[in-house]
PDB file of C-alpha atoms in Angstrom:
ATOM      1  CA  MET A   1       0.000   0.000   0.000  1.00 29.00           C
ATOM      2  CA  ALA A   2       2.788   2.455   0.915  1.00 32.00           C
ATOM      3  CA  ALA A   3       4.592   1.659  -2.337  1.00 35.00           C
ATOM      4  CA  LEU A   4       1.411   2.441  -4.270  1.00 29.00           C
ATOM      5  CA  ALA A   5       1.041   5.775  -2.457  1.00 33.00           C
ATOM      6  CA  LEU A   6       4.649   6.701  -3.222  1.00 33.00           C
ATOM      7  CA  SER A   7       4.368   5.679  -6.853  1.00 35.00           C
ATOM      8  CA  CYS A   8       1.340   7.943  -7.320  1.00 34.00           C
ATOM      9  CA  ALA A   9       3.056  10.895  -5.722  1.00 41.00           C
ATOM     10  CA  GLY A  10       3.864  13.057  -8.875  1.00 45.00           C
ATOM     11  CA  ALA A  11       3.811  16.817  -8.505  1.00 53.00           C
ATOM     12  CA  GLN A  12       3.342  18.000  -4.949  1.00 62.00           C
ATOM     13  CA  ALA A  13       2.653  21.390  -3.422  1.00 69.00           C
ATOM     14  CA  ALA A  14       2.423  22.373   0.220  1.00 77.00           C
ATOM     15  CA  VAL A  15       1.977  25.719   1.977  1.00 80.00           C
ATOM     16  CA  TYR A  16       3.597  26.259   5.392  1.00 71.00           C
ATOM     17  CA  THR A  17       2.988  29.374   7.472  1.00 73.00           C
ATOM     18  CA  TRP A  18       5.578  30.979   9.718  1.00 73.00           C
ATOM     19  CA  SER A  19       3.084  33.812  10.457  1.00 68.00           C
ATOM     20  CA  SER A  20       5.049  36.742  11.851  1.00 68.00           C
ATOM     21  CA  HIS A  21       8.680  35.913  11.003  1.00 69.00           C
ATOM     22  CA  ALA A  22      10.658  35.288  14.184  1.00 65.00           C
ATOM     23  CA  PRO A  23      14.349  36.270  14.298  1.00 63.00           C
ATOM     24  CA  PHE A  24      15.123  32.689  13.191  1.00 62.00           C
ATOM     25  CA  GLU A  25      12.839  30.320  11.273  1.00 66.00           C
ATOM     26  CA  THR A  26      13.476  26.807  10.065  1.00 64.00           C
ATOM     27  CA  SER A  27      11.647  23.987   8.341  1.00 59.00           C
ATOM     28  CA  ALA A  28      12.769  21.525  11.003  1.00 52.00           C
ATOM     29  CA  GLY A  29       9.856  19.332  11.980  1.00 47.00           C
ATOM     30  CA  ILE A  30       7.598  20.520   9.153  1.00 52.00           C
ATOM     31  CA  GLY A  31       7.965  20.093   5.437  1.00 60.00           C
ATOM     32  CA  GLY A  32      11.271  19.456   3.789  1.00 75.00           C
ATOM     33  CA  ILE A  33      10.517  15.772   3.117  1.00 81.00           C
ATOM     34  CA  VAL A  34       9.041  15.122  -0.305  1.00 86.00           C
ATOM     35  CA  GLY A  35       8.054  12.012  -2.242  1.00 89.00           C
ATOM     36  CA  PRO A  36       9.558  11.146  -5.623  1.00 93.00           C
ATOM     37  CA  GLY A  37       8.829  13.576  -8.439  1.00 94.00           C
ATOM     38  CA  THR A  38       8.558  17.332  -8.739  1.00 94.00           C
ATOM     39  CA  PHE A  39       7.542  19.459  -5.776  1.00 92.00           C
ATOM     40  CA  SER A  40       6.750  23.093  -5.047  1.00 93.00           C
ATOM     41  CA  ASP A  41       6.552  24.161  -1.383  1.00 91.00           C
ATOM     42  CA  PHE A  42       5.637  27.629  -0.128  1.00 91.00           C
ATOM     43  CA  TRP A  43       6.803  29.192   3.157  1.00 87.00           C
ATOM     44  CA  THR A  44       4.716  32.310   3.929  1.00 89.00           C
ATOM     45  CA  PHE A  45       5.626  34.957   6.504  1.00 88.00           C
ATOM     46  CA  SER A  46       5.153  38.607   7.385  1.00 89.00           C
ATOM     47  CA  ILE A  47       7.408  41.213   8.954  1.00 87.00           C
ATOM     48  CA  SER A  48       6.251  44.321  10.798  1.00 83.00           C
ATOM     49  CA  ASP A  49       9.332  46.540  10.334  1.00 81.00           C
ATOM     50  CA  SER A  50      11.998  46.889   7.683  1.00 76.00           C
ATOM     51  CA  GLN A  51      14.345  43.945   8.071  1.00 76.00           C
ATOM     52  CA  ILE A  52      17.232  42.281   6.336  1.00 74.00           C
ATOM     53  CA  ILE A  53      16.858  38.590   5.661  1.00 73.00           C
ATOM     54  CA  GLU A  54      20.441  38.057   6.631  1.00 64.00           C
ATOM     55  CA  LYS A  55      20.630  34.385   5.858  1.00 62.00           C
ATOM     56  CA  SER A  56      18.230  32.310   3.895  1.00 68.00           C
ATOM     57  CA  ALA A  57      19.370  28.856   2.971  1.00 66.00           C
ATOM     58  CA  VAL A  58      18.116  25.644   1.507  1.00 71.00           C
ATOM     59  CA  VAL A  59      20.160  22.484   1.794  1.00 70.00           C
ATOM     60  CA  ALA A  60      19.347  19.313  -0.116  1.00 71.00           C
ATOM     61  CA  ASN A  61      20.264  16.546   2.280  1.00 67.00           C
ATOM     62  CA  ASN A  62      21.080  13.996  -0.375  1.00 71.00           C
ATOM     63  CA  ASN A  63      21.553  10.415   0.717  1.00 81.00           C
ATOM     64  CA  PRO A  64      21.246   8.489  -2.533  1.00 82.00           C
ATOM     65  CA  PRO A  65      19.704   6.247  -3.591  1.00 88.00           C
ATOM     66  CA  ALA A  66      16.947   6.740  -0.992  1.00 89.00           C
ATOM     67  CA  PHE A  67      16.875  10.575  -0.881  1.00 87.00           C
ATOM     68  CA  ALA A  68      18.071  12.998  -3.556  1.00 87.00           C
ATOM     69  CA  ILE A  69      16.944  16.341  -4.990  1.00 87.00           C
ATOM     70  CA  GLY A  70      18.011  17.705  -8.346  1.00 87.00           C
ATOM     71  CA  GLN A  71      17.228  20.936 -10.166  1.00 89.00           C
ATOM     72  CA  GLY A  72      16.344  22.625  -6.882  1.00 89.00           C
ATOM     73  CA  SER A  73      15.710  26.326  -6.525  1.00 90.00           C
ATOM     74  CA  TYR A  74      14.099  28.678  -4.079  1.00 89.00           C
ATOM     75  CA  SER A  75      12.729  32.121  -4.705  1.00 93.00           C
ATOM     76  CA  LEU A  76      11.567  35.003  -2.530  1.00 93.00           C
ATOM     77  CA  TYR A  77       8.314  36.748  -3.486  1.00 96.00           C
ATOM     78  CA  SER A  78       6.351  39.648  -2.036  1.00 95.00           C
ATOM     79  CA  TYR A  79       2.574  39.621  -2.046  1.00 95.00           C
ATOM     80  CA  GLY A  80       1.254  41.855  -4.804  1.00 91.00           C
ATOM     81  CA  ALA A  81      -0.810  45.037  -4.616  1.00 91.00           C
ATOM     82  CA  ASP A  82      -3.869  43.053  -3.510  1.00 92.00           C
ATOM     83  CA  ASN A  83      -1.841  41.678  -0.538  1.00 90.00           C
ATOM     84  CA  ILE A  84      -3.112  38.148  -1.230  1.00 90.00           C
ATOM     85  CA  PHE A  85      -0.797  35.139  -1.460  1.00 90.00           C
ATOM     86  CA  GLY A  86      -0.653  33.406  -4.816  1.00 87.00           C
ATOM     87  CA  ASN A  87      -2.572  35.831  -6.997  1.00 88.00           C
ATOM     88  CA  GLY A  88      -1.045  36.794 -10.314  1.00 89.00           C
ATOM     89  CA  ASP A  89       0.417  40.071  -9.073  1.00 94.00           C
ATOM     90  CA  ASP A  90       3.006  38.648  -6.628  1.00 96.00           C
ATOM     91  CA  ALA A  91       6.505  40.035  -7.278  1.00 95.00           C
ATOM     92  CA  LEU A  92       9.653  37.911  -7.580  1.00 96.00           C
ATOM     93  CA  LEU A  93      12.429  39.540  -5.510  1.00 95.00           C
ATOM     94  CA  ASN A  94      15.250  37.035  -6.050  1.00 93.00           C
ATOM     95  CA  GLY A  95      15.949  33.362  -6.656  1.00 92.00           C
ATOM     96  CA  TRP A  96      18.749  30.866  -6.022  1.00 88.00           C
ATOM     97  CA  ASN A  97      19.622  27.296  -7.052  1.00 88.00           C
ATOM     98  CA  PHE A  98      20.562  24.348  -4.853  1.00 83.00           C
ATOM     99  CA  ASP A  99      21.234  20.628  -5.123  1.00 75.00           C
ATOM    100  CA  GLY A 100      23.167  17.953  -3.273  1.00 69.00           C
ATOM    101  CA  THR A 101      26.479  19.596  -4.180  1.00 70.00           C
ATOM    102  CA  THR A 102      25.801  23.201  -3.133  1.00 68.00           C
ATOM    103  CA  GLY A 103      25.649  22.605   0.600  1.00 65.00           C
ATOM    104  CA  SER A 104      24.336  25.470   2.664  1.00 65.00           C
ATOM    105  CA  THR A 105      24.123  28.550   0.466  1.00 68.00           C
ATOM    106  CA  GLU A 106      23.332  31.813   2.216  1.00 74.00           C
ATOM    107  CA  HIS A 107      21.829  34.941   0.697  1.00 80.00           C
ATOM    108  CA  ALA A 108      20.836  38.345   2.089  1.00 82.00           C
ATOM    109  CA  ILE A 109      18.177  40.793   0.938  1.00 86.00           C
ATOM    110  CA  GLY A 110      16.551  43.861   2.542  1.00 86.00           C
ATOM    111  CA  LEU A 111      12.764  43.877   2.958  1.00 88.00           C
ATOM    112  CA  ASN A 112      10.187  46.455   3.987  1.00 88.00           C
ATOM    113  CA  ALA A 113       7.320  45.621   6.315  1.00 88.00           C
ATOM    114  CA  GLY A 114       4.859  43.358   4.520  1.00 92.00           C
ATOM    115  CA  ASN A 115       3.930  39.825   3.495  1.00 94.00           C
ATOM    116  CA  TYR A 116       6.333  37.504   1.701  1.00 93.00           C
ATOM    117  CA  TYR A 117       6.930  33.887   0.807  1.00 93.00           C
ATOM    118  CA  PHE A 118       9.651  31.511  -0.270  1.00 90.00           C
ATOM    119  CA  ASN A 119       8.860  29.036  -3.039  1.00 92.00           C
ATOM    120  CA  VAL A 120      11.061  25.917  -2.903  1.00 90.00           C
ATOM    121  CA  VAL A 121      10.911  23.742  -6.030  1.00 92.00           C
ATOM    122  CA  GLY A 122      12.813  20.754  -7.312  1.00 91.00           C
ATOM    123  CA  ASN A 123      12.751  17.192  -8.494  1.00 92.00           C
ATOM    124  CA  ALA A 124      13.047  14.486  -5.831  1.00 90.00           C
ATOM    125  CA  THR A 125      14.959  11.721  -7.594  1.00 90.00           C
ATOM    126  CA  GLY A 126      15.609   9.364  -4.683  1.00 90.00           C
ATOM    127  CA  THR A 127      13.792   6.047  -4.458  1.00 92.00           C
ATOM    128  CA  ILE A 128      11.901   7.364  -1.422  1.00 91.00           C
ATOM    129  CA  GLY A 129      12.009  11.039  -2.449  1.00 90.00           C
ATOM    130  CA  GLY A 130      14.106  13.928  -1.193  1.00 87.00           C
ATOM    131  CA  ILE A 131      14.841  15.924   1.935  1.00 85.00           C
ATOM    132  CA  TYR A 132      15.694  19.607   2.202  1.00 84.00           C
ATOM    133  CA  ALA A 133      16.086  22.054   5.071  1.00 80.00           C
ATOM    134  CA  MET A 134      14.902  25.674   4.856  1.00 77.00           C
ATOM    135  CA  SER A 135      16.016  28.388   7.267  1.00 77.00           C
ATOM    136  CA  SER A 136      15.764  32.159   7.405  1.00 80.00           C
ATOM    137  CA  THR A 137      17.233  34.732   9.799  1.00 80.00           C
ATOM    138  CA  LEU A 138      16.114  38.348  10.205  1.00 78.00           C
ATOM    139  CA  SER A 139      18.080  41.316  11.485  1.00 74.00           C
ATOM    140  CA  PRO A 140      16.816  44.888  11.778  1.00 72.00           C
ATOM    141  CA  VAL A 141      17.797  47.516   9.238  1.00 62.00           C
ATOM    142  CA  PRO A 142      19.865  50.231  10.939  1.00 61.00           C
ATOM    143  CA  THR A 143      17.862  53.433  11.401  1.00 57.00           C
ATOM    144  CA  PRO A 144      19.339  56.944  11.117  1.00 59.00           C
ATOM    145  CA  GLU A 145      19.156  57.271  14.911  1.00 58.00           C
ATOM    146  CA  SER A 146      21.153  54.096  15.489  1.00 55.00           C
ATOM    147  CA  PHE A 147      23.658  55.134  12.805  1.00 55.00           C
ATOM    148  CA  GLY A 148      24.184  58.430  14.653  1.00 65.00           C
ATOM    149  CA  LEU A 149      24.863  56.528  17.870  1.00 62.00           C
ATOM    150  CA  PHE A 150      27.290  54.295  15.987  1.00 61.00           C
ATOM    151  CA  VAL A 151      29.245  57.312  14.673  1.00 67.00           C
ATOM    152  CA  ALA A 152      29.269  58.913  18.140  1.00 68.00           C
ATOM    153  CA  GLY A 153      30.610  55.666  19.603  1.00 68.00           C
ATOM    154  CA  LEU A 154      33.391  55.558  17.022  1.00 69.00           C
ATOM    155  CA  ALA A 155      34.328  59.154  17.878  1.00 71.00           C
ATOM    156  CA  VAL A 156      34.575  58.271  21.589  1.00 69.00           C
ATOM    157  CA  PHE A 157      36.802  55.278  20.799  1.00 66.00           C
ATOM    158  CA  GLY A 158      38.984  57.533  18.641  1.00 70.00           C
ATOM    159  CA  LEU A 159      39.407  60.061  21.472  1.00 73.00           C
ATOM    160  CA  VAL A 160      40.245  57.329  23.986  1.00 70.00           C
ATOM    161  CA  ALA A 161      42.824  55.807  21.620  1.00 70.00           C
ATOM    162  CA  ARG A 162      44.378  59.238  21.013  1.00 75.00           C
ATOM    163  CA  ARG A 163      44.705  59.927  24.756  1.00 77.00           C
ATOM    164  CA  ARG A 164      46.254  56.512  25.384  1.00 74.00           C
ATOM    165  CA  ARG A 165      48.738  57.015  22.565  1.00 76.00           C
ATOM    166  CA  ARG A 166      49.739  60.443  23.959  1.00 79.00           C
ATOM    167  CA  ALA A 167      50.030  59.047  27.480  1.00 77.00           C
ATOM    168  CA  ALA A 168      52.305  56.250  26.221  1.00 77.00           C
ATOM    169  CA  GLU A 169      54.698  58.645  24.428  1.00 77.00           C
ATOM    170  CA  PRO A 170      57.844  59.530  26.349  1.00 75.00           C
ATOM    171  CA  PRO A 171      57.872  63.098  27.598  1.00 70.00           C
ATOM    172  CA  LYS A 172      59.585  65.567  25.305  1.00 72.00           C
ATOM    173  CA  HIS A 173      62.450  67.423  26.953  1.00 68.00           C
ATOM    174  CA  SER A 174      63.389  70.869  25.904  1.00 64.00           C
ATOM    175  CA  PRO A 175      67.124  71.586  25.481  1.00 65.00           C
ATOM    176  CA  ALA A 176      68.636  73.345  28.472  1.00 58.00           C
TER     177      ALA A 176
END
């Protein structure tokens, strides 16, 4: 019975929701395991402030002949003007390829507040299917106020270094 279910598995699609994107998200425990054939998984999320997706990665955990993924890619989309997932007006922001040889590939992209999704696609060529891991890390975009504090902090460090350098210099004697 299980063999029949796997043999009928053809094209697959699943939608997973991270809701409000936490500082770190991963597919561990959900998704990432696909039956033989082509697949297209969606990972939806929203962010409330401008953020940088500092690291987004997909790893095909190939263990042939049982698990293998070929022709893998993942893309980042923003919801379109209607703010509805999957309608024809969604905008592709960027896309990357992966397979069993790429390992963990990391990419960064800045995002404004809004709704987004990753689309992970590929062809599971293993006898049982394929396994992949999806992760995403957010970090805040520096604001002008925080940049000002950063510059002020650098100035303080510069003054401290200058004083230490002057204190370490031997005293200059004037000729008598």
